[in-house]
Amino acid sequence: MSNIEKNRFFPDLKESGNNNLFPNKELTEIRKQQAGIRYKNSRPLGSVEIKILKNNMCEADDWSLISVTDPFDPSLIKRTVFKGSVRIGCLEKGIIVDKDREYCCGIYDSFITSSDIGDYCAIHNNRYISAVITGNYVVLSDNNEIYTTEDAKFGNCILKEGEDKTSLRKINLVNEKGGRSISAFSGITGAEVYLWIKQRESKEFISKLESFTCKSFDSKKGYYSFFGDHTVIKGTSLVRNVMAGRCCRIERAACVDDVAINSSALKPVMITDNVIIRRGIVGEGCRVANSSIAEDFILDPGSSLDMGARFLHSFLGSCSNVSCCEIISSFIYPCHQQHHNNSFLIASVIMGQSNIAAGATLGSNHNSRANDCEMWAGRGFWPSLCASIKFNSKFASYCLLSKSDFPYELNINLPFALVNNNVYENCLEILPAYWWLYNMYSLFRNYFKFRERSAGLDSMKGIELDFMAPDTAEEILLAISFIEKKQKKAIRKINKKKASYIKILSDGIENSKREVKILYPDKAKTAYKEMLLFYCGSAIFEYIGKSQEKIQLLFKTNYSDEREKEWVNACGRLLPKKSVINAEKAVMGKSENVIESWEEMHDYFSEEFELYESRKLLHALSVAMMLYKKEKPDEKFLNNLKSDYEKLLKKIEQEIIKSRKKDYDDPIRKIIFSNIEEMERVLGPLEEDPLPNKFKKKFIEPLSI
């Protein structure tokens, strides 16, 4: 190599006047701490090894800064330039098998600056690697740039030495203007995000949470990027400031910048095919693929972005799939589906088990002169095709929006309702308890579907997937009271065989002066009460099982008629509202148990979540006592509850079959089939539908044992 080429690779730092370029030539304390004892047996290169490397067209600015670990075969390093201190782990002839391709262990055709290479790695054809620490059996192949800057934060919203507080990066969740922004970090949970965005009354409280984040990470500069064992990075243009766990796969990505990737051997992370991700946290088992873009984001474990999704300033809960769409400044709970090219979701809280249909535009219409409006939707939210709403809006659990352009802001407090904008009569129509009355099949299909999809995901433990739970039960009780009050004060009431509705003023429901029509209010109340019975029966008898001891324990329960009426959905996990208030008090030092770090906050919420099942049981018992007007549970009460619950289960089973049978009896669906045989061949026989059997095994059979 000529002197001109050497000066290009290795400039004279003394002449340039810059002796503090990162990374430094010598081993820093931070680098030693990151690498651990991996290179404790490393040694300098021998003269024979240096000669072999030179014969293999390798170069180094200082061969004394290169250290290796035995066994070491220098013939496996060819046409590579080393700069600064480089440590290489064990290296012998071997093959790393990656899917349908094999890589020879060794370092070929690469430029490496001040990095640590693990044992038996394949480093092939990389234009620039700087300030990187790899695990063992790592493949880095055909990449453009993999490097670390001195002030790397690896996706965490923290400050480094010398940085001003005004430069602290934040993720603007829910509110585009930043009114609910958080300083995210690797390891933050959905419950903590909820606490952060919701409890905004005190600036001091928010300041303390920000300080928790800063205290959790070292403010010193000089940390290196790290790639865990069996990581594969190939064909990627830019990988900068990345911390990745074991078995992470980055393939043909355009840019992976300032990201923490919590990959693991059992649940690896995949980032593939022209992806751009910047400034974010990727949970284990996640997948980002096919030209997706994510910036200032958090992906909970088991979630995925695909097919050109645009995901900015948002949180995506576990077991969720987002494709082909645009999401900005949204807080999305587990089990969310949004995979249509022409849908977008802006400035929203969607509380899980939701599906955003094609053409849904949720966030385009604001009612203020700034982009500071929001939408909050309970779990099970489902806007139909081309639904458009105006912000601010709020929806109870399991609301279904019809295909409509809703012209006014909405506050729907009736759960399981179908909401429609009736343009012909110029009124808003609400059909309460729609799911229970007319689509029992879909309700229980989703019940089982979410469980099957989330099976094996640790992050889904404790997530409430039942459509009937303390939160929805309380919503139903309020809805019954609301309907009864409105029936007494209704503007118009019509009762016929084919129609039944009341018309009321829109105060508190819609931001307009037009009337609101509530359809079938009596049917809705009956359905709501059946849902409460189902909730109480399923919770109580699932607890009892076959145990007579548990029955006696239930009778001895220190029962209080003052049940928990206010429940919070903290990213899929249900808590009494007082638990969230107590957490805020603990952070502010206004309670006996003080919270002074995120570790203590994790412990607090973990303890609270462990109490949920017992709290749910007591709540269900309290609701059942209210329904049966009992003051204390006894054997007669339990027998009556069981008898009514068994009758209800048989009715539900028939309704599941009945609602599915509509598809087979519908004459419009039949027109595409020549005969019944063809229809059954395509759709499958009604008798072989698995849902009724699943329902029977889950609910009916345990009661008959």
XYZ file of C-alpha atoms in Angstrom:
705
model
C 0.000 0.000 0.000
C 1.434 3.389 -0.989
C 2.044 6.246 1.454
C -0.785 8.221 -0.185
C -3.211 5.368 0.512
C -1.916 5.003 4.067
C -2.428 8.695 4.767
C -5.969 8.354 3.501
C -6.696 5.492 5.902
C -4.538 6.650 8.808
C -4.212 10.461 9.031
C -1.601 11.903 11.364
C -3.665 13.033 14.348
C -0.820 15.125 15.733
C -0.637 17.155 12.537
C -4.417 17.501 12.324
C -4.525 18.776 15.904
C -7.329 16.396 16.938
C -6.245 13.762 19.438
C -9.737 13.117 20.895
C -11.465 11.453 17.984
C -13.966 8.743 18.998
C -13.269 5.891 19.287
C -9.908 6.272 21.001
C -7.027 3.981 20.165
C -6.609 2.718 23.717
C -9.073 0.532 25.593
C -11.414 2.676 27.667
C -12.977 1.638 30.962
C -16.431 1.708 29.388
C -15.311 -0.629 26.624
C -13.721 -3.028 29.117
C -16.924 -2.987 31.159
C -19.081 -3.717 28.102
C -16.897 -6.585 26.871
C -16.573 -8.135 30.335
C -14.153 -11.040 30.721
C -14.549 -12.193 27.129
C -11.010 -11.136 26.176
C -9.195 -11.770 29.468
C -6.905 -14.309 27.746
C -6.169 -12.159 24.707
C -2.558 -11.593 23.627
C -0.671 -9.417 21.146
C 0.054 -10.690 17.648
C 3.277 -12.589 17.076
C 5.732 -11.504 14.405
C 4.941 -14.558 12.267
C 1.215 -13.805 12.504
C 1.799 -10.189 11.506
C 3.815 -11.365 8.487
C 0.999 -13.725 7.428
C -1.559 -10.926 7.762
C 0.593 -8.597 5.656
C 0.967 -11.297 3.009
C -2.842 -11.549 3.022
C -2.955 -7.832 2.097
C -4.011 -6.692 5.577
C -2.988 -3.308 7.017
C -2.960 -1.692 10.462
C -1.946 1.715 11.729
C -0.322 -0.012 14.715
C 0.010 -3.808 14.821
C 0.730 -3.662 18.560
C -2.876 -2.562 19.156
C -4.255 -5.772 17.641
C -4.846 -8.568 20.166
C -6.160 -12.095 19.600
C -7.365 -15.105 21.566
C -6.120 -18.661 21.079
C -6.834 -20.662 19.052
C -6.130 -18.142 16.298
C -5.550 -18.798 12.587
C -4.208 -15.635 10.861
C -4.789 -17.130 7.415
C -8.506 -16.520 7.896
C -8.049 -12.731 7.808
C -7.568 -11.268 4.323
C -7.627 -7.868 2.651
C -8.698 -6.091 5.845
C -7.631 -2.751 7.307
C -7.395 -2.346 11.085
C -7.278 0.980 12.887
C -6.901 1.574 16.608
C -7.241 -1.187 19.180
C -8.968 -4.248 17.753
C -9.521 -7.443 19.732
C -10.364 -10.702 17.981
C -11.746 -13.789 19.712
C -11.046 -17.417 18.848
C -10.736 -17.967 15.110
C -10.397 -21.309 13.337
C -11.676 -22.796 10.111
C -15.407 -23.368 10.343
C -18.773 -22.695 8.759
C -21.700 -20.631 10.073
C -24.926 -21.838 8.488
C -27.477 -19.079 8.002
C -30.722 -20.358 6.519
C -29.821 -21.487 2.987
C -26.350 -19.915 2.951
C -23.007 -20.751 4.536
C -20.370 -18.297 5.769
C -16.733 -19.146 6.435
C -15.413 -18.010 9.797
C -12.933 -15.238 9.244
C -12.491 -11.561 8.431
C -12.366 -10.634 4.743
C -12.417 -7.369 2.764
C -13.391 -5.105 5.651
C -12.325 -1.892 7.382
C -12.426 -2.197 11.191
C -11.767 0.566 13.711
C -11.421 0.061 17.488
C -13.812 -2.874 17.800
C -14.073 -6.216 19.581
C -14.877 -9.275 17.450
C -16.234 -12.352 19.234
C -15.337 -16.024 18.777
C -15.784 -17.712 15.392
C -17.405 -14.778 13.615
C -17.812 -14.208 9.878
C -16.957 -10.594 9.000
C -17.120 -10.324 5.200
C -17.033 -7.344 2.852
C -17.918 -4.514 5.226
C -16.895 -1.042 4.100
C -16.718 0.441 7.600
C -17.005 -1.002 11.119
C -16.187 1.270 14.056
C -16.679 1.110 17.841
C -18.568 -2.172 17.762
C -18.563 -5.154 20.146
C -19.900 -8.443 18.815
C -20.835 -11.678 20.502
C -19.848 -15.122 19.244
C -20.862 -16.689 15.906
C -21.908 -13.295 14.534
C -22.266 -12.706 10.782
C -21.582 -9.218 9.388
C -21.661 -9.447 5.610
C -21.885 -6.983 2.702
C -22.729 -3.973 4.837
C -21.953 -0.352 4.127
C -21.517 1.267 7.558
C -21.744 -0.175 11.070
C -20.497 2.272 13.652
C -21.107 4.127 16.913
C -20.927 7.812 17.717
C -19.541 9.105 20.988
C -22.911 10.347 22.295
C -24.863 7.188 21.391
C -28.038 6.694 23.461
C -29.279 3.459 21.839
C -32.925 4.509 21.596
C -33.196 5.835 25.145
C -34.465 9.370 25.749
C -31.608 10.420 28.022
C -28.986 13.155 28.308
C -25.253 12.658 28.018
C -22.537 14.726 29.689
C -22.514 18.316 28.524
C -25.948 18.169 26.896
C -28.598 20.747 27.732
C -32.020 19.710 29.058
C -33.676 21.367 26.086
C -32.055 18.753 23.841
C -33.753 15.849 25.658
C -35.562 13.793 23.022
C -39.154 12.784 23.741
C -41.823 10.641 22.132
C -45.021 12.598 21.546
C -47.612 9.966 22.341
C -51.350 10.643 21.907
C -51.018 14.409 21.562
C -49.200 15.605 18.438
C -48.307 18.909 20.066
C -46.365 17.092 22.790
C -48.727 17.589 25.718
C -48.350 13.913 26.726
C -44.737 13.323 25.677
C -42.573 10.782 27.520
C -38.850 10.070 27.829
C -38.885 6.428 26.761
C -36.224 3.865 27.613
C -35.443 0.236 26.957
C -37.519 -1.756 29.430
C -40.434 0.652 29.874
C -43.773 -1.127 30.263
C -47.177 -0.186 28.894
C -48.548 0.408 32.390
C -45.791 2.932 33.075
C -46.481 4.632 29.754
C -50.151 4.906 30.722
C -49.246 6.431 34.085
C -46.942 8.911 32.353
C -49.386 10.112 29.688
C -52.497 10.176 31.882
C -51.384 11.694 35.180
C -50.426 15.114 33.806
C -51.785 17.396 36.515
C -48.428 17.936 38.254
C -45.310 19.200 36.455
C -43.263 17.963 39.398
C -44.575 14.422 38.897
C -43.593 14.437 35.199
C -40.193 15.863 36.100
C -39.614 13.035 38.574
C -40.438 10.403 35.937
C -37.957 12.034 33.556
C -35.336 11.945 36.293
C -36.029 8.200 36.782
C -35.091 7.637 33.141
C -31.923 9.691 33.332
C -30.843 7.956 36.561
C -31.333 4.532 34.994
C -28.519 5.077 32.472
C -24.925 6.232 32.659
C -24.523 9.780 31.375
C -20.910 9.179 30.313
C -20.127 9.224 26.627
C -18.232 6.513 24.814
C -20.439 3.403 24.868
C -20.029 0.996 21.948
C -22.713 -0.671 19.859
C -23.216 -4.311 20.809
C -24.499 -7.309 18.848
C -25.306 -10.477 20.790
C -24.363 -14.061 19.918
C -25.648 -15.462 16.610
C -26.654 -12.032 15.309
C -26.793 -11.721 11.517
C -26.438 -8.350 9.758
C -26.093 -8.433 5.996
C -26.752 -6.255 2.983
C -27.577 -3.230 5.154
C -26.696 0.377 4.295
C -26.430 1.902 7.786
C -26.358 0.437 11.285
C -25.489 3.122 13.817
C -25.727 3.257 17.605
C -27.492 -0.071 18.046
C -27.717 -2.412 21.035
C -28.982 -5.816 19.907
C -29.539 -9.010 21.883
C -28.936 -12.594 20.792
C -30.072 -13.967 17.442
C -31.131 -10.613 16.029
C -31.422 -10.545 12.244
C -30.961 -7.351 10.207
C -31.064 -8.055 6.489
C -31.153 -5.633 3.549
C -32.287 -2.761 5.769
C -31.808 0.818 4.628
C -31.171 2.361 8.055
C -31.131 1.138 11.665
C -30.124 4.124 13.768
C -30.206 4.794 17.524
C -32.186 1.687 18.454
C -32.312 -0.835 21.307
C -33.235 -4.299 20.001
C -34.201 -6.684 22.817
C -33.793 -9.869 20.829
C -33.394 -13.291 22.455
C -32.599 -16.830 21.362
C -36.179 -18.029 21.876
C -37.776 -14.867 20.483
C -35.465 -13.315 17.913
C -36.087 -9.950 16.276
C -36.195 -9.649 12.483
C -35.575 -6.361 10.625
C -35.580 -6.953 6.887
C -35.999 -5.529 3.388
C -35.494 -1.781 2.975
C -36.641 -0.882 6.488
C -35.848 2.488 8.109
C -36.018 2.584 11.904
C -34.672 5.437 14.000
C -34.727 6.332 17.678
C -36.756 3.518 19.145
C -37.155 0.422 21.314
C -37.814 -2.978 19.717
C -39.137 -5.720 21.998
C -38.247 -9.396 21.732
C -39.939 -11.398 19.011
C -40.803 -8.300 16.956
C -40.674 -8.104 13.174
C -40.153 -4.982 11.056
C -40.150 -5.673 7.330
C -40.847 -4.649 3.741
C -40.085 -0.913 3.508
C -41.654 -0.009 6.843
C -40.598 3.235 8.545
C -40.533 3.692 12.316
C -39.208 6.757 14.106
C -39.443 7.718 17.798
C -41.306 4.546 18.659
C -41.739 1.660 21.082
C -42.625 -1.857 19.918
C -43.779 -4.157 22.698
C -42.698 -7.829 22.425
C -44.398 -9.880 19.721
C -45.598 -6.953 17.599
C -44.837 -6.326 13.929
C -44.646 -3.627 11.265
C -44.918 -4.740 7.659
C -45.597 -3.747 4.048
C -44.600 -0.095 4.140
C -46.181 0.850 7.463
C -45.345 4.367 8.657
C -45.102 4.388 12.443
C -44.065 7.649 14.133
C -44.075 8.792 17.781
C -46.159 5.790 18.790
C -46.344 2.738 21.055
C -47.503 -0.631 19.688
C -48.671 -3.265 22.166
C -47.832 -6.954 22.170
C -49.338 -9.369 19.653
C -50.261 -6.510 17.295
C -49.823 -6.310 13.538
C -49.602 -3.047 11.617
C -49.177 -3.059 7.818
C -49.606 -0.728 4.855
C -50.884 2.197 6.910
C -49.883 5.359 8.755
C -49.863 5.756 12.528
C -48.657 8.900 14.273
C -48.662 9.885 17.966
C -50.775 6.929 19.093
C -50.728 4.664 22.137
C -51.928 1.241 20.994
C -52.647 -1.595 23.428
C -52.107 -5.349 22.751
C -53.920 -7.344 20.047
C -54.365 -4.509 17.562
C -54.816 -5.211 13.851
C -54.393 -2.567 11.147
C -53.266 -3.851 7.782
C -54.973 -1.816 5.077
C -53.096 0.515 2.769
C -55.512 3.426 3.031
C -56.137 3.689 6.769
C -54.482 6.010 9.203
C -54.587 6.595 12.921
C -53.427 9.831 14.515
C -53.297 11.082 18.121
C -55.256 8.192 19.619
C -55.371 5.755 22.508
C -56.728 2.407 21.286
C -57.112 0.031 24.213
C -56.520 -3.247 22.416
C -58.375 -6.135 20.750
C -59.147 -3.705 17.953
C -59.251 -3.723 14.165
C -59.002 -0.656 11.931
C -60.730 -1.274 8.599
C -59.712 -0.018 5.164
C -60.360 3.645 4.493
C -60.731 4.503 8.180
C -59.420 8.024 8.740
C -59.088 8.513 12.474
C -57.356 11.777 13.151
C -57.949 13.946 10.121
C -60.581 16.205 11.675
C -59.703 18.514 14.573
C -61.956 20.915 16.438
C -59.243 23.390 17.404
C -56.800 25.634 15.613
C -53.819 23.480 16.566
C -52.979 19.795 16.216
C -53.703 19.074 19.868
C -56.888 16.969 19.731
C -57.170 13.314 20.741
C -59.319 10.188 20.587
C -59.637 7.609 23.384
C -61.306 4.298 22.519
C -61.935 1.384 24.870
C -60.832 -2.139 24.013
C -62.598 -3.898 21.170
C -62.916 -0.676 19.151
C -63.799 -1.437 15.535
C -64.448 1.317 12.958
C -65.954 -0.035 9.750
C -64.878 0.652 6.175
C -64.264 4.335 5.379
C -65.311 5.517 8.835
C -64.234 9.051 9.647
C -64.631 10.776 13.007
C -63.946 14.218 14.396
C -61.647 14.762 17.360
C -61.972 15.001 20.358
C -63.931 11.765 20.680
C -64.257 9.023 23.266
C -65.734 5.517 22.979
C -66.728 2.860 25.497
C -65.468 -0.709 25.101
C -66.364 -2.749 22.015
C -67.898 0.062 19.998
C -68.509 -0.682 16.328
C -68.725 2.317 13.997
C -70.726 1.913 10.814
C -69.469 3.117 7.430
C -70.070 6.815 7.991
C -68.513 10.254 8.028
C -69.361 11.321 11.556
C -69.640 15.126 11.372
C -69.446 15.873 15.107
C -67.333 14.901 18.088
C -68.628 11.811 19.889
C -68.757 10.592 23.475
C -70.243 7.094 23.301
C -70.677 5.683 26.815
C -72.715 2.601 25.828
C -70.441 -0.462 25.461
C -70.811 -3.154 22.785
C -72.785 -0.644 20.714
C -73.245 -0.116 16.992
C -72.969 3.588 16.166
C -74.354 5.010 12.927
C -74.725 8.464 11.389
C -78.226 8.456 9.897
C -77.937 11.058 7.141
C -81.566 10.630 6.019
C -83.051 11.533 9.383
C -80.067 13.714 10.347
C -79.512 12.003 13.662
C -77.023 9.773 15.437
C -78.192 6.185 15.986
C -76.872 3.954 18.757
C -77.781 0.297 19.131
C -76.509 -0.751 22.615
C -75.367 -4.349 23.207
C -75.269 -4.951 19.442
C -72.587 -7.638 19.665
C -74.541 -9.678 22.183
C -77.862 -9.285 20.408
C -76.851 -9.891 16.797
C -73.315 -11.209 16.462
C -72.612 -13.673 19.230
C -70.450 -15.728 16.877
C -67.951 -12.905 16.276
C -67.861 -11.996 19.958
C -66.744 -15.468 21.034
C -64.608 -16.071 17.951
C -62.513 -13.078 19.037
C -62.555 -14.397 22.615
C -60.691 -17.528 21.524
C -58.709 -15.917 18.695
C -56.812 -13.523 20.943
C -55.864 -16.343 23.300
C -54.536 -18.507 20.499
C -52.524 -15.685 18.955
C -50.926 -14.664 22.235
C -50.126 -18.175 23.479
C -46.505 -18.406 24.582
C -45.899 -14.651 24.771
C -44.607 -13.747 28.229
C -45.554 -10.123 27.621
C -49.225 -11.166 27.351
C -49.367 -12.697 30.836
C -51.902 -10.788 32.880
C -53.436 -9.083 29.838
C -57.227 -9.167 30.118
C -58.599 -10.770 26.955
C -62.135 -11.525 28.203
C -64.690 -9.158 26.740
C -66.451 -9.281 30.104
C -64.211 -8.044 32.902
C -64.487 -5.512 35.738
C -64.080 -2.546 33.383
C -66.783 -3.613 30.925
C -69.072 -4.751 33.757
C -68.928 -1.276 35.283
C -69.537 0.292 31.882
C -72.606 -1.908 31.474
C -73.993 -0.962 34.895
C -73.616 2.718 34.014
C -75.182 2.083 30.592
C -78.268 0.428 32.144
C -78.713 3.380 34.484
C -78.201 5.807 31.579
C -80.828 4.110 29.397
C -83.371 4.003 32.218
C -82.941 7.707 32.896
C -83.221 8.608 29.232
C -86.344 6.472 28.806
C -88.074 8.591 31.432
C -87.048 11.857 29.767
C -87.227 10.767 26.127
C -88.396 13.309 23.557
C -90.138 10.651 21.528
C -90.736 6.979 22.212
C -92.008 4.509 19.609
C -92.945 0.919 20.331
C -94.017 -1.341 17.502
C -93.406 -4.922 16.546
C -90.725 -3.984 14.018
C -89.329 -0.839 15.584
C -88.527 0.431 19.013
C -86.424 3.424 19.887
C -86.246 6.580 21.934
C -85.044 9.967 20.766
C -83.104 12.106 23.206
C -81.083 15.288 23.216
C -77.478 14.934 22.143
C -76.059 16.597 25.264
C -72.959 14.701 26.359
C -73.182 12.208 23.475
C -72.566 14.273 20.362
C -71.316 17.821 20.006
C -74.365 18.954 18.043
C -77.932 20.162 18.445
C -79.532 17.288 16.599
C -81.305 14.352 18.249
C -79.782 10.987 19.174
C -81.779 7.831 18.570
C -81.218 4.888 20.942
C -82.499 1.708 19.319
C -84.216 -1.136 21.182
C -83.493 0.164 24.704
C -85.457 -2.603 26.447
C -83.707 -5.325 24.477
C -80.387 -3.668 25.258
C -81.061 -3.631 29.002
C -81.990 -7.321 28.938
C -78.856 -8.144 26.949
C -76.688 -6.107 29.309
C -78.059 -8.006 32.308
C -77.346 -11.318 30.575
C -73.787 -10.145 29.985
C -73.403 -9.331 33.668
C -74.706 -12.805 34.534
C -72.210 -14.342 32.130
C -69.406 -12.305 33.706
C -70.305 -13.283 37.251
C -70.885 -16.939 36.422
C -67.715 -17.409 34.406
C -65.508 -15.684 37.010
C -67.008 -17.421 40.037
C -67.356 -20.947 38.652
C -63.958 -20.878 36.963
C -62.518 -20.099 40.393
C -64.528 -22.788 42.153
C -63.850 -25.529 39.600
C -64.293 -28.917 41.279
C -63.172 -27.766 44.728
C -65.636 -27.873 47.602
C -63.021 -26.125 49.727
C -63.164 -23.089 47.458
C -66.954 -22.995 47.799
C -66.626 -22.866 51.577
C -63.880 -20.262 51.234
C -66.195 -18.201 49.073
C -68.892 -18.338 51.755
C -66.386 -17.157 54.361
C -65.219 -14.233 52.233
C -65.163 -10.934 54.062
C -67.624 -9.447 51.621
C -68.152 -5.725 51.206
C -70.933 -4.219 49.122
C -68.611 -1.292 48.290
C -67.063 -2.799 45.185
C -64.330 -1.243 43.050
C -66.300 0.881 40.597
C -63.470 2.679 38.800
C -61.056 0.536 36.791
C -58.148 1.580 34.642
C -56.994 -0.261 31.539
C -53.220 0.165 31.864
C -52.119 -1.166 28.469
C -54.211 -4.333 28.682
C -53.873 -4.950 32.395
C -56.734 -3.833 34.632
C -56.151 -1.936 37.850
C -58.417 -0.153 40.303
C -58.065 3.565 39.686
C -56.851 4.018 43.246
C -53.756 1.911 42.394
C -52.722 4.438 39.745
C -53.371 7.320 42.157
C -51.298 5.551 44.830
C -48.432 5.146 42.358
C -48.462 8.890 41.722
C -48.501 9.598 45.458
C -45.563 7.218 45.976
C -43.544 9.006 43.308
C -44.343 12.366 44.915
C -43.325 11.052 48.349
C -46.842 11.450 49.753
C -47.271 7.849 50.940
C -45.472 5.383 53.184
C -44.055 3.433 50.232
C -41.903 5.816 48.217
C -41.012 5.109 44.570
C -37.669 6.598 43.528
C -36.706 4.641 40.416
C -38.139 2.704 37.506
C -37.052 -0.541 39.153
C -39.259 0.268 42.139
C -42.055 1.264 39.777
C -41.741 -2.100 37.978
C -42.003 -3.876 41.335
C -45.033 -1.820 42.368
C -47.007 -2.619 39.232
C -45.942 -6.282 39.310
C -47.384 -6.619 42.809
C -50.573 -4.850 41.747
C -51.021 -7.098 38.702
C -50.642 -10.219 40.859
C -53.703 -9.123 42.824
C -55.897 -8.836 39.742
C -57.442 -12.317 39.688
C -58.565 -12.078 43.322
C -59.837 -8.549 42.728
C -61.752 -9.698 39.669
C -63.337 -12.554 41.636
C -64.437 -10.230 44.444
C -65.799 -7.755 41.925
C -67.771 -10.455 40.094
C -69.109 -11.714 43.431
C -70.134 -8.187 44.362
C -71.979 -7.682 41.059
C -73.723 -11.064 41.446
C -74.835 -10.163 44.981
C -76.286 -6.935 43.610
C -78.122 -8.758 40.790
C -79.640 -11.271 43.223
C -80.138 -8.668 45.980
C -78.157 -10.660 48.495
C -76.136 -9.349 51.400
C -73.940 -12.397 51.858
C -73.124 -15.394 49.620
C -74.694 -18.692 50.668
C -75.533 -22.076 49.159
C -78.952 -21.004 47.879
C -77.463 -17.977 46.154
C -74.777 -20.127 44.530
C -77.294 -22.715 43.309
C -79.537 -20.032 41.803
C -76.577 -18.421 40.115
C -75.403 -21.754 38.711
C -78.865 -22.660 37.427
C -79.312 -19.318 35.660
C -75.758 -19.411 34.346
C -76.236 -22.890 32.849
C -79.416 -21.758 31.071
C -77.600 -18.723 29.742
C -74.702 -20.822 28.431
C -77.099 -23.025 26.474
C -78.710 -19.918 25.008
C -75.292 -18.520 24.040
C -74.384 -21.804 22.362
C -77.550 -21.646 20.283
C -76.985 -17.978 19.445
C -73.435 -18.742 18.252
C -74.799 -21.372 15.878
C -77.712 -19.160 14.881
C -75.564 -16.141 14.002
C -73.197 -18.326 11.959
C -76.148 -20.075 10.273
C -77.202 -16.735 8.791
C -74.225 -16.990 6.430
C -75.468 -20.338 5.130
C -79.116 -19.258 4.803
C -78.458 -15.873 3.235
C -79.790 -16.007 -0.371
C -77.288 -13.380 -1.509
C -74.367 -15.513 -0.367
C -75.880 -18.519 -2.108
C -75.970 -16.874 -5.550
C -72.263 -17.496 -6.127
C -72.667 -21.240 -5.547
C -74.303 -23.689 -7.950
C -75.559 -25.940 -5.181
C -75.367 -26.692 -1.469
C -72.534 -29.165 -1.987
C -70.334 -26.508 -3.570
C -71.112 -24.064 -0.773
C -70.220 -26.591 1.923
C -67.048 -27.533 0.061
C -65.969 -23.867 0.009
C -67.239 -22.702 3.401
C -67.104 -26.024 5.185
C -70.160 -27.696 6.733
C -71.825 -25.715 9.483
C -71.622 -28.755 11.775
C -67.808 -28.743 11.522
C -67.372 -25.151 12.637
C -64.909 -25.360 15.575
C -66.273 -22.418 17.581
C -69.313 -24.133 19.180
C -67.074 -26.986 20.355
C -64.533 -24.558 21.786
C -67.285 -22.772 23.655
C -68.694 -26.021 24.977
C -65.333 -27.266 26.268
C -64.471 -23.940 27.862
C -67.757 -23.101 29.596
C -70.404 -25.846 29.538
C -68.470 -29.078 30.154
C -66.655 -27.906 33.338
C -70.049 -27.196 34.973
C -71.395 -30.661 34.229
C -68.494 -32.499 35.868
